[in-house]
Tab-separated table of C-alpha atoms in Angstrom:
chain	number	residue	atom	x	y	z
A	39	UNK	CA	96.679	110.662	90.229
A	40	UNK	CA	97.449	107.038	89.438
A	41	UNK	CA	96.715	104.370	92.006
A	42	UNK	CA	99.546	102.297	93.486
A	43	UNK	CA	99.677	98.705	94.723
A	44	UNK	CA	102.253	97.474	97.250
A	45	UNK	CA	102.679	94.211	99.162
A	46	UNK	CA	101.463	94.638	102.747
A	47	UNK	CA	104.640	93.319	104.374
A	48	UNK	CA	108.187	92.122	103.696
A	49	UNK	CA	111.144	90.863	105.710
A	50	UNK	CA	114.814	91.502	104.988
A	51	UNK	CA	117.985	90.308	106.699
A	52	UNK	CA	120.189	93.009	108.167
A	53	UNK	CA	123.006	93.961	105.802
A	54	UNK	CA	121.196	92.667	102.754
A	55	UNK	CA	119.484	94.763	100.106
A	56	UNK	CA	115.797	95.418	100.626
A	57	UNK	CA	113.818	95.609	97.377
A	58	UNK	CA	110.347	97.078	97.767
A	59	UNK	CA	108.087	96.842	94.709
A	60	UNK	CA	105.266	99.133	93.654
A	61	UNK	CA	102.809	98.793	90.788
A	62	UNK	CA	101.373	101.931	89.189
A	63	UNK	CA	100.013	100.655	85.885
A	64	UNK	CA	97.820	103.715	85.217
A	65	UNK	CA	100.618	106.255	85.622
A	66	UNK	CA	100.609	109.024	83.043
A	67	UNK	CA	103.567	110.581	81.292
A	68	UNK	CA	104.055	113.575	83.584
A	69	UNK	CA	103.470	111.845	86.900
A	70	UNK	CA	106.311	111.281	89.333
A	71	UNK	CA	106.851	108.305	91.630
A	72	UNK	CA	107.607	109.221	95.249
A	73	UNK	CA	108.686	107.072	98.149
A	74	UNK	CA	108.253	107.932	101.804
A	75	UNK	CA	108.733	105.940	104.961
A	76	UNK	CA	107.230	106.113	108.424
A	77	UNK	CA	109.194	104.864	111.398
A	78	UNK	CA	107.090	103.923	114.445
A	79	UNK	CA	104.478	106.661	114.875
A	80	UNK	CA	106.577	109.525	113.535
A	81	UNK	CA	105.508	111.651	110.597
A	82	UNK	CA	106.435	110.167	107.197
A	83	UNK	CA	109.840	111.045	105.795
A	84	UNK	CA	110.648	111.653	102.133
A	85	UNK	CA	113.112	109.170	100.629
A	86	UNK	CA	113.361	109.663	96.875
A	87	UNK	CA	111.371	110.432	93.747
A	88	UNK	CA	111.729	109.947	90.007
A	89	UNK	CA	110.016	110.502	86.678
A	90	UNK	CA	111.563	108.209	84.061
A	91	UNK	CA	115.181	107.589	84.902
A	92	UNK	CA	116.579	105.602	87.763
A	93	UNK	CA	117.558	107.743	90.720
A	94	UNK	CA	119.968	107.344	93.615
A	95	UNK	CA	120.596	109.388	96.722
A	96	UNK	CA	122.227	108.827	100.068
A	97	UNK	CA	119.248	106.877	101.365
A	98	UNK	CA	118.148	104.650	98.508
A	99	UNK	CA	117.888	103.887	94.815
A	100	UNK	CA	114.738	104.019	92.719
A	101	UNK	CA	114.399	101.785	89.678
A	102	UNK	CA	111.525	102.631	87.320
A	103	UNK	CA	110.667	100.179	84.541
A	104	UNK	CA	110.852	101.398	80.969
A	105	UNK	CA	107.059	101.388	80.601
A	106	UNK	CA	106.836	103.172	83.972
A	107	UNK	CA	104.127	100.826	85.186
A	108	UNK	CA	106.142	99.683	88.175
A	109	UNK	CA	109.082	100.693	90.303
A	110	UNK	CA	111.354	99.285	92.993
A	111	UNK	CA	112.843	101.061	95.962
A	112	UNK	CA	116.201	99.595	96.932
A	113	UNK	CA	117.797	100.038	100.337
A	114	UNK	CA	121.265	98.684	99.528
A	115	UNK	CA	122.354	97.574	103.006
A	116	UNK	CA	119.332	97.415	105.263
A	117	UNK	CA	119.813	98.082	108.972
A	118	UNK	CA	117.463	97.585	111.895
A	119	UNK	CA	116.724	101.318	111.757
A	120	UNK	CA	115.200	100.822	108.307
A	121	UNK	CA	112.299	98.883	109.836
A	122	UNK	CA	109.335	101.051	108.853
A	123	UNK	CA	106.271	101.351	106.641
A	124	UNK	CA	107.213	102.384	103.110
A	125	UNK	CA	104.741	104.278	100.931
A	126	UNK	CA	104.809	104.548	97.150
A	127	UNK	CA	102.896	107.527	95.751
A	128	UNK	CA	102.291	108.823	92.250
A	129	UNK	CA	101.964	112.583	91.819
A	130	UNK	CA	101.786	114.967	88.929
A	131	UNK	CA	100.089	117.886	87.311
A	132	UNK	CA	97.648	115.703	85.421
A	133	UNK	CA	95.766	114.634	88.531
A	134	UNK	CA	94.163	116.401	91.419
A	135	UNK	CA	96.146	117.995	94.197
A	136	UNK	CA	95.188	115.238	96.607
A	137	UNK	CA	98.296	113.588	98.027
A	138	UNK	CA	97.079	110.040	98.660
A	139	UNK	CA	99.301	107.739	100.719
A	140	UNK	CA	97.617	104.341	100.770
A	141	UNK	CA	98.567	101.561	103.181
A	142	UNK	CA	102.215	100.969	102.189
A	143	UNK	CA	104.585	98.030	102.807
A	144	UNK	CA	105.642	97.178	106.339
A	145	UNK	CA	109.351	96.276	106.095
A	146	UNK	CA	110.881	94.378	108.960
A	147	UNK	CA	114.667	94.128	109.010
A	148	UNK	CA	115.781	91.032	110.896
A	149	UNK	CA	119.001	90.772	112.912
B	292	UNK	CA	113.634	126.805	110.224
B	293	UNK	CA	111.290	125.076	112.644
B	294	UNK	CA	109.703	123.209	109.736
B	295	UNK	CA	106.149	122.000	110.377
B	296	UNK	CA	104.937	122.380	113.940
B	297	UNK	CA	101.764	120.941	115.458
B	298	UNK	CA	100.053	121.671	118.758
B	299	UNK	CA	99.039	120.088	120.994
B	300	UNK	CA	101.035	116.841	121.017
B	301	UNK	CA	98.353	115.009	122.983
B	302	UNK	CA	94.682	115.748	123.604
B	303	UNK	CA	91.794	113.975	125.305
B	304	UNK	CA	88.262	115.097	124.506
B	305	UNK	CA	84.820	114.034	125.558
B	306	UNK	CA	82.217	113.149	122.957
B	307	UNK	CA	80.580	116.275	121.614
B	308	UNK	CA	83.382	118.666	122.485
B	309	UNK	CA	84.993	120.777	119.812
B	310	UNK	CA	88.614	121.744	119.421
B	311	UNK	CA	91.178	123.069	116.957
B	312	UNK	CA	94.412	121.336	116.058
B	313	UNK	CA	97.051	123.843	115.102
B	314	UNK	CA	99.554	123.488	112.264
B	315	UNK	CA	102.144	126.019	111.192
B	316	UNK	CA	105.067	126.015	108.762
B	317	UNK	CA	107.820	128.568	108.231
B	318	UNK	CA	109.034	127.392	104.823
B	319	UNK	CA	106.699	129.553	102.715
B	320	UNK	CA	104.997	126.443	101.375
B	321	UNK	CA	101.867	126.837	99.300
B	322	UNK	CA	100.474	123.337	99.795
B	323	UNK	CA	99.329	122.137	103.221
B	324	UNK	CA	97.321	119.113	104.206
B	325	UNK	CA	95.901	117.162	107.131
B	326	UNK	CA	95.939	113.393	107.517
B	327	UNK	CA	94.641	111.012	110.097
B	328	UNK	CA	96.195	107.676	110.913
B	329	UNK	CA	94.266	105.052	112.816
B	330	UNK	CA	96.155	102.232	114.597
B	331	UNK	CA	97.795	99.854	112.121
B	332	UNK	CA	96.495	101.803	109.145
B	333	UNK	CA	97.920	104.065	106.487
B	334	UNK	CA	97.431	107.819	106.278
B	335	UNK	CA	94.108	109.154	105.027
B	336	UNK	CA	93.799	112.662	103.652
B	337	UNK	CA	91.235	114.833	105.458
B	338	UNK	CA	91.559	118.283	103.855
B	339	UNK	CA	94.165	120.138	101.898
B	340	UNK	CA	94.964	123.642	100.703
B	341	UNK	CA	96.877	124.874	97.663
B	342	UNK	CA	97.249	128.407	98.999
B	343	UNK	CA	95.812	131.031	101.319
B	344	UNK	CA	92.048	131.169	100.961
B	345	UNK	CA	91.824	127.887	99.025
B	346	UNK	CA	90.861	124.597	100.634
B	347	UNK	CA	89.385	121.334	99.398
B	348	UNK	CA	88.234	117.995	100.729
B	349	UNK	CA	90.337	114.872	100.884
B	350	UNK	CA	89.269	111.265	101.386
B	351	UNK	CA	87.668	111.577	104.842
B	352	UNK	CA	86.482	115.186	105.383
B	353	UNK	CA	83.297	114.589	107.394
B	354	UNK	CA	83.367	116.017	110.902
B	355	UNK	CA	86.284	118.366	110.183
B	356	UNK	CA	86.586	121.963	109.005
B	357	UNK	CA	89.633	123.853	107.794
B	358	UNK	CA	90.509	127.370	106.759
B	359	UNK	CA	93.667	128.928	105.376
B	360	UNK	CA	93.823	132.641	106.090
B	361	UNK	CA	97.633	132.843	105.913
B	362	UNK	CA	100.333	130.908	104.072
B	363	UNK	CA	101.841	129.773	107.383
B	364	UNK	CA	98.844	128.362	109.266
B	365	UNK	CA	96.346	125.600	108.510
B	366	UNK	CA	94.183	124.757	111.552
B	367	UNK	CA	91.923	121.717	111.657
B	368	UNK	CA	88.653	122.025	113.586
B	369	UNK	CA	86.743	119.122	115.035
B	370	UNK	CA	83.154	120.321	115.208
B	371	UNK	CA	81.659	117.735	117.597
B	372	UNK	CA	84.166	115.074	118.588
B	373	UNK	CA	83.207	111.413	118.288
B	374	UNK	CA	85.080	108.283	119.462
B	375	UNK	CA	85.588	107.385	115.776
B	376	UNK	CA	87.846	110.433	115.511
B	377	UNK	CA	90.344	108.943	117.948
B	378	UNK	CA	93.492	108.914	115.854
B	379	UNK	CA	96.889	110.459	115.232
B	380	UNK	CA	96.670	113.597	113.136
B	381	UNK	CA	99.525	114.708	110.899
B	382	UNK	CA	99.928	118.012	109.157
B	383	UNK	CA	102.164	118.285	106.085
B	384	UNK	CA	103.332	120.947	103.668
B	385	UNK	CA	105.149	121.226	100.357
B	386	UNK	CA	106.441	124.159	98.337
B	387	UNK	CA	104.023	123.595	95.474
B	388	UNK	CA	101.886	120.713	94.231
B	389	UNK	CA	102.060	119.021	90.852
B	390	UNK	CA	105.092	116.772	90.959
B	391	UNK	CA	108.841	117.193	91.132
B	392	UNK	CA	111.116	118.125	93.989
B	393	UNK	CA	108.895	121.048	95.005
B	394	UNK	CA	106.048	118.606	95.698
B	395	UNK	CA	108.024	116.810	98.419
B	396	UNK	CA	106.003	116.830	101.614
B	397	UNK	CA	107.341	117.686	105.065
B	398	UNK	CA	105.425	116.331	108.018
B	399	UNK	CA	104.841	117.563	111.529
B	400	UNK	CA	105.292	115.330	114.592
B	401	UNK	CA	101.598	114.585	114.931
B	402	UNK	CA	98.820	115.161	117.465
B	403	UNK	CA	97.519	112.119	119.332
B	404	UNK	CA	93.809	112.608	119.958
B	405	UNK	CA	91.615	110.416	122.121
B	406	UNK	CA	87.852	110.949	122.215
B	407	UNK	CA	86.062	109.320	125.138
């Protein structure tokens, strides 16, 4: 599976959009991009995933560049409850079955 | 559905002791995995399984054993506990690996292990 690179930390003002970037330059054609988040010491929670097209659900939007080498998770109106560590993961049938999380981005939403 | 359950929630061991962390899921998921998370760090994959009778090593398998005799259960055994194994352990499962919505992982609440 392709490796991902994320900034270690970011701040965002409450009510503003939080844009979390992820680089995955070695992604292959049938690999998906997943986003999870971990609040405090709870188990990670699935947010969204995508293959080529942009995706939106009730939690967030996922923007994948046309060359698929990077993506951005957007939390449109960040709240204090969105303070968490956000993980970007690439998964697909071309790699192994190892689900590797990495270190993620620590997002702090400021009041 | 109970989802993914883990027992115990907390455990204190002495160096050299052995124990088994239990993980069960009731979603008929094929893929199950164990992670450890040290303070301030990300999750590291210990072992995983793509179905009953099939297991494989993750990033940090040393000192741990797993088996998968049923679809529902995936216990993690610490053979001889060491202080370096003090961590939070998470179990996760997904319907099937390989990408797509069926590869979405569901996590248990974690087991907080301290080895003295």
